[in-house]
Coordinates of C-alpha atoms and ligand atoms in Angstrom, one line a residue:
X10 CA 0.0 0.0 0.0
X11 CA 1.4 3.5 -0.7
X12 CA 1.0 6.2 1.6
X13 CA -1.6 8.0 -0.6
X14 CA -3.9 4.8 -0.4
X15 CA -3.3 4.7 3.5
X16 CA -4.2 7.9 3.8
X17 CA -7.7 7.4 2.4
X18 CA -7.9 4.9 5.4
X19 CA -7.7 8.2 8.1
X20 CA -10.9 9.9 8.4
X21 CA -10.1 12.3 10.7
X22 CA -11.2 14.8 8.9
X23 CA -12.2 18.2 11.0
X24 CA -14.5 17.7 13.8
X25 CA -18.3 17.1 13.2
X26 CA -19.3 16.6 16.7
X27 CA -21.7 19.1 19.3
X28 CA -20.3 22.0 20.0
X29 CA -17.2 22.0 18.6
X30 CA -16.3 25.5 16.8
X31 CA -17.3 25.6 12.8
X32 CA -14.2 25.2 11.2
X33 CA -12.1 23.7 13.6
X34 CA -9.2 21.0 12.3
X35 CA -8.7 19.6 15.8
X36 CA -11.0 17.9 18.2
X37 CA -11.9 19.6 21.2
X38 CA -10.8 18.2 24.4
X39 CA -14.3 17.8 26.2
X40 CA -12.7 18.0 29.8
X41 CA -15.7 17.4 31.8
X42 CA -16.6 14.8 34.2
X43 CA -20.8 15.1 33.3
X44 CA -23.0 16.5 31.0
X45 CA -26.0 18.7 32.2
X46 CA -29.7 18.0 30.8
X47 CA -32.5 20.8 29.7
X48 CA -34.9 18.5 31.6
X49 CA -35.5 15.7 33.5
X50 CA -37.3 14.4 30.7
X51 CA -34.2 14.5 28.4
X52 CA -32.1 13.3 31.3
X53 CA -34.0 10.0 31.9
X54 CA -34.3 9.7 27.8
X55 CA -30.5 10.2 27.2
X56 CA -29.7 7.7 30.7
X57 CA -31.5 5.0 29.4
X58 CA -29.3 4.7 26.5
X59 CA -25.8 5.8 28.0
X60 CA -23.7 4.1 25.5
X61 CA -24.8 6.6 22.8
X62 CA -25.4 9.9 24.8
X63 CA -23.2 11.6 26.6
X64 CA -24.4 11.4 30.3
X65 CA -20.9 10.9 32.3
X66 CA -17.3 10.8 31.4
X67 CA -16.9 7.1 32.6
X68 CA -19.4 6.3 29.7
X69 CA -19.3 8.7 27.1
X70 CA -17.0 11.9 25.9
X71 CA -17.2 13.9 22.8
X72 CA -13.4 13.5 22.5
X73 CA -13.2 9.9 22.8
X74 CA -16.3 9.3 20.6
X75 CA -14.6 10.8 18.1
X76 CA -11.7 8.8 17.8
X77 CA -13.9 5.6 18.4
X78 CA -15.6 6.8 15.2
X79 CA -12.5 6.6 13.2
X80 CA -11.2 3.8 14.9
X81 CA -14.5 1.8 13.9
X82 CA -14.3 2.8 10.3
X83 CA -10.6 1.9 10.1
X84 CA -11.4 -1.5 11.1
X85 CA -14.8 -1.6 9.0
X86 CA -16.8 -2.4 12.8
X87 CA -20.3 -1.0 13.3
X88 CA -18.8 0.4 16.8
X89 CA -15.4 1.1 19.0
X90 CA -15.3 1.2 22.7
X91 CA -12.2 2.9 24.3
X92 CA -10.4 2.2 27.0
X93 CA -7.1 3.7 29.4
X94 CA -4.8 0.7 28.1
X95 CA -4.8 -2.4 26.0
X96 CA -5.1 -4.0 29.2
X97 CA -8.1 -2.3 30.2
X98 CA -10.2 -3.3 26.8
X99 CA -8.8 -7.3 27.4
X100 CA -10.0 -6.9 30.6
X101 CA -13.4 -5.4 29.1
X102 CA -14.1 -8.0 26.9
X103 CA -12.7 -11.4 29.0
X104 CA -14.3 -10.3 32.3
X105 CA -17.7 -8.3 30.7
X106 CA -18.5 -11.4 28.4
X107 CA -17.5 -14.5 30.1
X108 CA -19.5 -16.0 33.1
X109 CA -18.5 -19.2 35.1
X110 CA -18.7 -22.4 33.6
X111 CA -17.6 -20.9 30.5
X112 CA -14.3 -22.2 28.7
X113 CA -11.5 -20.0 26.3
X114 CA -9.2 -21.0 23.7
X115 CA -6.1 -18.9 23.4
X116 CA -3.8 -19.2 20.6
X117 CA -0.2 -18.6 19.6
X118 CA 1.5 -16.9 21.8
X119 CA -0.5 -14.7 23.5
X120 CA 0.6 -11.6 25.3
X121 CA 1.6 -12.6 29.1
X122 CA -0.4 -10.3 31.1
X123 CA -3.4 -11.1 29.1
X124 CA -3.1 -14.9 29.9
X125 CA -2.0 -13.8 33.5
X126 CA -5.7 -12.1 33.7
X127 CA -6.8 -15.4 32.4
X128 CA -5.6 -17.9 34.9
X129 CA -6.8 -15.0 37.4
X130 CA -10.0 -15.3 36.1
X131 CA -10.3 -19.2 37.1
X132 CA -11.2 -18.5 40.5
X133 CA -14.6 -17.2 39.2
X134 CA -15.1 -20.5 37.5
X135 CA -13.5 -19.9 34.0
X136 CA -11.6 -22.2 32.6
X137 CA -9.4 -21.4 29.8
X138 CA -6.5 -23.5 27.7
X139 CA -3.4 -22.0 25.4
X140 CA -2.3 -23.7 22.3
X141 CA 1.2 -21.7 21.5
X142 CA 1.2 -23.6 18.1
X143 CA -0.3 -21.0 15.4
X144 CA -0.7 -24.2 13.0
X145 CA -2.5 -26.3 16.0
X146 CA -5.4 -28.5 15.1
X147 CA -7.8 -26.1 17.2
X148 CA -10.7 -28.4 16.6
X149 CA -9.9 -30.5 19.0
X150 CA -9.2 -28.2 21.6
X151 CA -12.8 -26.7 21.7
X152 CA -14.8 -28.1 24.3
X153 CA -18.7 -27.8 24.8
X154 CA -18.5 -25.0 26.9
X155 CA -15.8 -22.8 24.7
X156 CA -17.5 -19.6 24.4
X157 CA -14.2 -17.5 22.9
X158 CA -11.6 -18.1 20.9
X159 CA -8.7 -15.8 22.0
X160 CA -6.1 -15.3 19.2
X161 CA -3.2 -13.0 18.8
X162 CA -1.7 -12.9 15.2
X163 CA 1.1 -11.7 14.2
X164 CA 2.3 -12.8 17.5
X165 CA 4.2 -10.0 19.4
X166 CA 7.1 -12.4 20.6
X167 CA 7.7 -14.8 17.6
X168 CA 5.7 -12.9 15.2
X169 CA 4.1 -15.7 14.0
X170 CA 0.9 -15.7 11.8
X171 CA -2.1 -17.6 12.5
X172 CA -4.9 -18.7 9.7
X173 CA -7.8 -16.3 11.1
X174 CA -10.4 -17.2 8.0
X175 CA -10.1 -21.1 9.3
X176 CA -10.2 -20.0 12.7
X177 CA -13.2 -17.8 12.3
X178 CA -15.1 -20.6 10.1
X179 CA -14.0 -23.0 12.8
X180 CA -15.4 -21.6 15.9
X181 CA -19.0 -19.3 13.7
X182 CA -20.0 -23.3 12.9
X183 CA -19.7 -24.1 16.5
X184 CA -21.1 -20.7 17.6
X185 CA -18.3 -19.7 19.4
X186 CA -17.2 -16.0 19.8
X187 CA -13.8 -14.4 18.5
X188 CA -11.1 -11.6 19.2
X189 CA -8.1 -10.7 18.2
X190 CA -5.5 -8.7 19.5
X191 CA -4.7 -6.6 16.1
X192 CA -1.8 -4.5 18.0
X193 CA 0.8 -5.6 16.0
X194 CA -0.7 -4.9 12.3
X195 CA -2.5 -1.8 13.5
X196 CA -5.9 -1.4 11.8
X197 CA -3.7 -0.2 9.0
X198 CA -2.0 -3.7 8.1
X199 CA -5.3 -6.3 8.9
X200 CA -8.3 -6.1 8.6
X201 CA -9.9 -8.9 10.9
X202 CA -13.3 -8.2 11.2
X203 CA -13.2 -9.2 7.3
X204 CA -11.6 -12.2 7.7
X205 CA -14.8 -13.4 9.8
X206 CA -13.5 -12.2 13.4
X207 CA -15.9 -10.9 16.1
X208 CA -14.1 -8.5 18.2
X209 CA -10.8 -6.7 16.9
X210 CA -8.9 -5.8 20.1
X211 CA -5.8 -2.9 20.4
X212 CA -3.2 -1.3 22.5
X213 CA -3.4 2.3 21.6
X214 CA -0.5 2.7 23.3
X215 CA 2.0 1.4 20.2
X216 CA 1.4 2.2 17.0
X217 CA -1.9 4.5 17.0
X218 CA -0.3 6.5 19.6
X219 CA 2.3 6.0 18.0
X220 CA 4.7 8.2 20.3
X221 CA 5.1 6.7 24.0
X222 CA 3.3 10.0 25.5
X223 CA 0.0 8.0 26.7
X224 CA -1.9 4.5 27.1
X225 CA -4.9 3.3 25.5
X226 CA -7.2 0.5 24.3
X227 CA -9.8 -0.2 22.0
X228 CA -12.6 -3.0 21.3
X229 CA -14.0 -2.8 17.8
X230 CA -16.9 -4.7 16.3
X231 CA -20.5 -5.2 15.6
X232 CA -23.0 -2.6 17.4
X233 CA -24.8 -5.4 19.2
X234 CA -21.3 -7.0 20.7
X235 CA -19.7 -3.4 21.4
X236 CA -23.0 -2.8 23.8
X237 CA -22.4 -5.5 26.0
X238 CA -18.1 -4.5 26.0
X239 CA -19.4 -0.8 26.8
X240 CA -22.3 -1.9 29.8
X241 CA -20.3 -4.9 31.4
X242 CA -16.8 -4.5 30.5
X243 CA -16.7 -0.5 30.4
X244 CA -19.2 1.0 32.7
X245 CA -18.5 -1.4 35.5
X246 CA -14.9 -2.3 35.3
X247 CA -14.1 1.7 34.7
X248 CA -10.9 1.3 32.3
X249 CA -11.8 4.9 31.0
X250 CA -10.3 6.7 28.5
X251 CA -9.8 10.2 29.4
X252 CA -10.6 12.9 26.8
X253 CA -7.1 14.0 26.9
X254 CA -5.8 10.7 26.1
X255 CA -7.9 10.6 23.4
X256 CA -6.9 13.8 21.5
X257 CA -3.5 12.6 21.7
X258 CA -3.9 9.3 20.7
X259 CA -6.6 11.2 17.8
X260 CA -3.6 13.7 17.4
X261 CA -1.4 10.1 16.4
X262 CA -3.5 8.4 14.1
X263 CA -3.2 11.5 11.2
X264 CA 0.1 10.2 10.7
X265 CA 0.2 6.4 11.4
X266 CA -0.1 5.8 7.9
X267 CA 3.2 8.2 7.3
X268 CA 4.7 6.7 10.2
X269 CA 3.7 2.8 9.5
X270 CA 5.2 3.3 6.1
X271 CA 8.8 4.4 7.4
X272 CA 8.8 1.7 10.6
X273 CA 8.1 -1.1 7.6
X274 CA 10.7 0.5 5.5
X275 CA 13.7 0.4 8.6
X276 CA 12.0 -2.8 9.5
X277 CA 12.6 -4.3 6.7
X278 CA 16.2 -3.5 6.1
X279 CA 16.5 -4.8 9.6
X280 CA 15.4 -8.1 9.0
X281 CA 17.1 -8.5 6.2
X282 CA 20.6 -7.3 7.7
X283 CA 20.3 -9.5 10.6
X284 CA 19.1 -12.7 8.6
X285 CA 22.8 -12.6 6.6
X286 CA 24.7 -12.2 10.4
X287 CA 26.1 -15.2 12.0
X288 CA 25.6 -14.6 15.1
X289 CA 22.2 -14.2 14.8
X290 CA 20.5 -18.1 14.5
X291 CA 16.9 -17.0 13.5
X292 CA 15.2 -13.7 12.8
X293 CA 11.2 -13.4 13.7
X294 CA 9.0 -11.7 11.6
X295 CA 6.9 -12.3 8.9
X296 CA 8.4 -10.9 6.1
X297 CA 11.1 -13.2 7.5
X298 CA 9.3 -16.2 6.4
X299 CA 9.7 -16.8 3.1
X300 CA 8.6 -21.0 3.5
X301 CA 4.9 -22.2 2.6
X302 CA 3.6 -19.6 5.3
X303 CA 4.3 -16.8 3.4
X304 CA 1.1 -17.2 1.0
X305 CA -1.2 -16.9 4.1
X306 CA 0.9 -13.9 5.9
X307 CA 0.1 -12.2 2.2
X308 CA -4.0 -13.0 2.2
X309 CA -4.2 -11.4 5.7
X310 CA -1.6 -8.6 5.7
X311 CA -0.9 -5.3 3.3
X312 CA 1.7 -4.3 5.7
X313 CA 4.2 -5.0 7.7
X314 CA 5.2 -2.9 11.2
X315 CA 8.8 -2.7 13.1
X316 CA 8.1 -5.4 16.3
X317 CA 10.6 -8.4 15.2
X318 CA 12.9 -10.6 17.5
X319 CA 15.9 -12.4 17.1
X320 CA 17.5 -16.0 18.4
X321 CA 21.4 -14.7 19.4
X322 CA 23.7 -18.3 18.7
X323 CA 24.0 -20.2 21.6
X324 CA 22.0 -17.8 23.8
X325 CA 22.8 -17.5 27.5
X326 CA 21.9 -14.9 29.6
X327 CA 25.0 -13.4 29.2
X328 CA 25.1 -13.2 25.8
X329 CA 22.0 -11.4 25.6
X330 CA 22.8 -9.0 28.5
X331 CA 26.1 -8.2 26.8
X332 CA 24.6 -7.8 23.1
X333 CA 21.7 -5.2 24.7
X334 CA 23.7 -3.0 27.0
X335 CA 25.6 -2.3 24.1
X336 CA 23.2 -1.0 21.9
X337 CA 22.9 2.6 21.9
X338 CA 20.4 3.6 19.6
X339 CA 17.6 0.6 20.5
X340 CA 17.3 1.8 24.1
X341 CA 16.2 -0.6 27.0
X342 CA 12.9 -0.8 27.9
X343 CA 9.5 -2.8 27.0
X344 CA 6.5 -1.9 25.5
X345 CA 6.8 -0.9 22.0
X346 CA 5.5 1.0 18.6
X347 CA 7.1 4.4 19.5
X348 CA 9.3 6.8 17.5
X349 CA 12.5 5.6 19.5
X350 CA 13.9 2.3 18.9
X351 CA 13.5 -0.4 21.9
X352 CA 15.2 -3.5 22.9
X353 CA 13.8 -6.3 25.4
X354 CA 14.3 -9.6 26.0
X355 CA 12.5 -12.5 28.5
X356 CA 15.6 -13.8 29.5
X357 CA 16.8 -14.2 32.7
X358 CA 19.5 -15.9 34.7
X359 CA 17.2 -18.4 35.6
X360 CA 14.7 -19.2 33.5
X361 CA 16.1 -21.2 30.8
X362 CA 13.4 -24.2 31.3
X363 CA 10.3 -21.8 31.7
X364 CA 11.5 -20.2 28.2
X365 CA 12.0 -23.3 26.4
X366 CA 8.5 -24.6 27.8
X367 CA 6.7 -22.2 26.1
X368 CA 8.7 -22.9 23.5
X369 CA 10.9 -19.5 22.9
X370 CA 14.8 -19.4 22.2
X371 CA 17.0 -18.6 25.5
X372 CA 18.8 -16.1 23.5
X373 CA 15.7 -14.3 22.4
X374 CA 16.0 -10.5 22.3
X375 CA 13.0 -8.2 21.1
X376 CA 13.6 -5.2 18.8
X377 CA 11.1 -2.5 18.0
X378 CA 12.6 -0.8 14.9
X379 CA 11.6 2.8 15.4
X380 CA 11.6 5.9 13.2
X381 CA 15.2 7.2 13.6
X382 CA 17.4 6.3 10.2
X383 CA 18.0 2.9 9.3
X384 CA 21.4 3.2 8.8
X385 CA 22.2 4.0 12.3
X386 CA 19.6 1.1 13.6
X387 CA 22.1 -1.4 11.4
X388 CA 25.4 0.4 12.6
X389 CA 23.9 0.2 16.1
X390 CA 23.3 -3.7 15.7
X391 CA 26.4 -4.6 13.9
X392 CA 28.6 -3.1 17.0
X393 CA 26.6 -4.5 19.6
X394 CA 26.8 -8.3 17.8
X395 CA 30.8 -7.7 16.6
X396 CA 31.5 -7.9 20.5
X397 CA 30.2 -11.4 20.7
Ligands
LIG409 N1 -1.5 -6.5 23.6 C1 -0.2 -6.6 23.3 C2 0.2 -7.4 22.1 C3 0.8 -5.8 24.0 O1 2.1 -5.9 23.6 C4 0.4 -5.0 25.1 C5 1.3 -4.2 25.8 O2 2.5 -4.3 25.7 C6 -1.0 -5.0 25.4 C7 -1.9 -5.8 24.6 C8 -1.5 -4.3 26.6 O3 -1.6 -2.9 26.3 P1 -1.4 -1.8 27.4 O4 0.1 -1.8 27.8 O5 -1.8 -0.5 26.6 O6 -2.3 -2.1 28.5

């Protein structure tokens, strides 16, 4: 996709909504708690139906309306819910839709703290089960009582990429709910509710942000499924989106097409670079894959963004401290999607077994290709892995 054809994909045009001053380009922060009624009439009217009236702050703002318009087009969804972090909207949709005695697939490798929720969530009498294996059989995995399948594809530690149309026609024939978390393709690169997916998931916080200056979430989907994320998993769990948070994350998504472009451009090169290195025993990302998934990472993505990891040769926990605290440009720290570059790693002195249980490389270090040149990203890499 070129920039011009991603730039269709941002409607932000200027602000339509109430009050908002003829003419204006940017949103108007709406920094109020509660909105007054005429009447009690209008009040009761407008209560009755808070998820599309704007009653109270923890429901409804102008400002963060505005981007969950935008948000729902860019994903082609009827309706968006926001929320104050990724966390908060997985939080929205596994503890607002599930109810004990209920069962949930999760598969590939899903991100920690979302599985960390899950197993938290077993003492209220759901059960859940995680198949790491993106090519897994899933059929017979599914139980009677499966009520979501959980997926996150690409992957955000292998990048791995899982079939989404088989899922999806999998689990509609047995009337089983889906979501994805989309963080990694941003609604730029993959388009899920297409493929047949239910609920498209995000961390604002990466790429739509887009620049490490505030947290968000959002659930995207059909109107009917978004009103039971916004009654049970918004209103009562209160991961709110403030209307500040909103205008910079609305501020962010003008130029994620811009930005996506030049993070798949330095992405790229890196990928390429540290594929011909020998100290580097596998690179993870799926342009990296040019074997027989490749025809399937093509049908479900137009783009490709910066997250990628690498297997150092004969990793030790040495070896990847050494390699990282030499990097200068790629900075230490986690999270991800950001103009700076950022190296992580889940190694640990001591957890060689726990890593190769879950079936990830104990000299796996995490790379988020960010938007500074990308020949200082490669000069950066080449002296940190010339001092192995
Ligand atoms: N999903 C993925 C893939 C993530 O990497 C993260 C955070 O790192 C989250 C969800 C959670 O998002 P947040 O940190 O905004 O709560």
């Amino acid at each position: 996709m070129t920039v011009g054809e991603l730039d269709r994909e941002i409607c932000a045009g200027p602000w339509v909504g109430p009050g908002g001053e003829p003419g204006a380009v940017a949103p108007p922060v709406f920094q109020t708690s509660l909105f007054t009624k005429p009447t009690f009439g209008e009040f009761v009217r407008q209560q009755a139906a808070e998820h599309e009236n704007f009653v109270y702050s923890r429901g409804t703002n102008p400002t963060v309306a505005f981007l969950e318009r935008q948000l729902a087009l860019l994903e082609r969804g009827e309706a968006a819910k926001c929320f104050g972090s990724g966390m908060g909207a997985i939080g929205a949709v596994l503890g607002g839709l599930l109810r004990s005695g209920d069962h949930v697939l999760f598969v590939n490798n899903v991100y920690g703290p979302t599985l960390e929720l899950a197993r938290h969530l077993e003492r209220f009498g759901v059960e859940h089960t995680v198949v790491t294996d993106p090519h897994a059989d899933l059929e017979e995995h599914l139980r009677d009582n499966t009520a979501l399948v959980y997926v996150e594809s690409p992957g955000t530690m292998l990048m791995r990429v899982v079939d989404l149309r088989a899922l999806t026609a999998l689990a509609r024939g047995r009337g089983i709910r889906t979501a994805i978390d989309n963080t990694w393709a941003t609604p730029l690169f993959q388009k899920p509710l297409e493929l047949g997916v239910d609920l498209v998931i995000h961390s604002l916080t990466k790429y739509v942000g887009g620049h490490s200056d505030v947290t968000g979430g959002a659930v995207i989907g059909s109107a009917e499924l978004l009103r039971e994320v916004f009654y049970r998993g918004h209103q009562l769990f209160g991961a709110v989106m403030s209307a500040m948070e909103a205008s910079l994350v609305l501020r962010g998504l003008r130029t994620l097409p811009v930005r996506m472009e030049r993070h798949q451009a330095n992405a790229l090169r890196v990928v390429e670079h540290l594929q011909r290195q020998d100290a580097v025993a596998a690179v993870h990302h799926p342009y990296a894959d040019p074997g027989p998934g490749d025809a399937l990472v093509r049908s479900q993505l137009t783009g490709f963004s910066g997250l990628l990891s690498l297997e150092l040769g004969g990793g030790t926990f040495a070896t990847v401290e050494r390699f990282v605290d030499a990097l200068r440009v790629f900075r230490i720290g986690v999270s991800w999607g950001g103009y700076e570059s950022l190296v992580s790693s889940p190694v640990r002195a001591d957890n060689a077994d726990r890593l190769r249980a879950d079936g990830l490389s104990t000299g796996l270090v995490r790379l988020s290709v960010g938007l500074e040149g990308a020949d200082a990203q490669l000069d950066d890499l080449d002296r940190a892995l010339a001092l192995l």
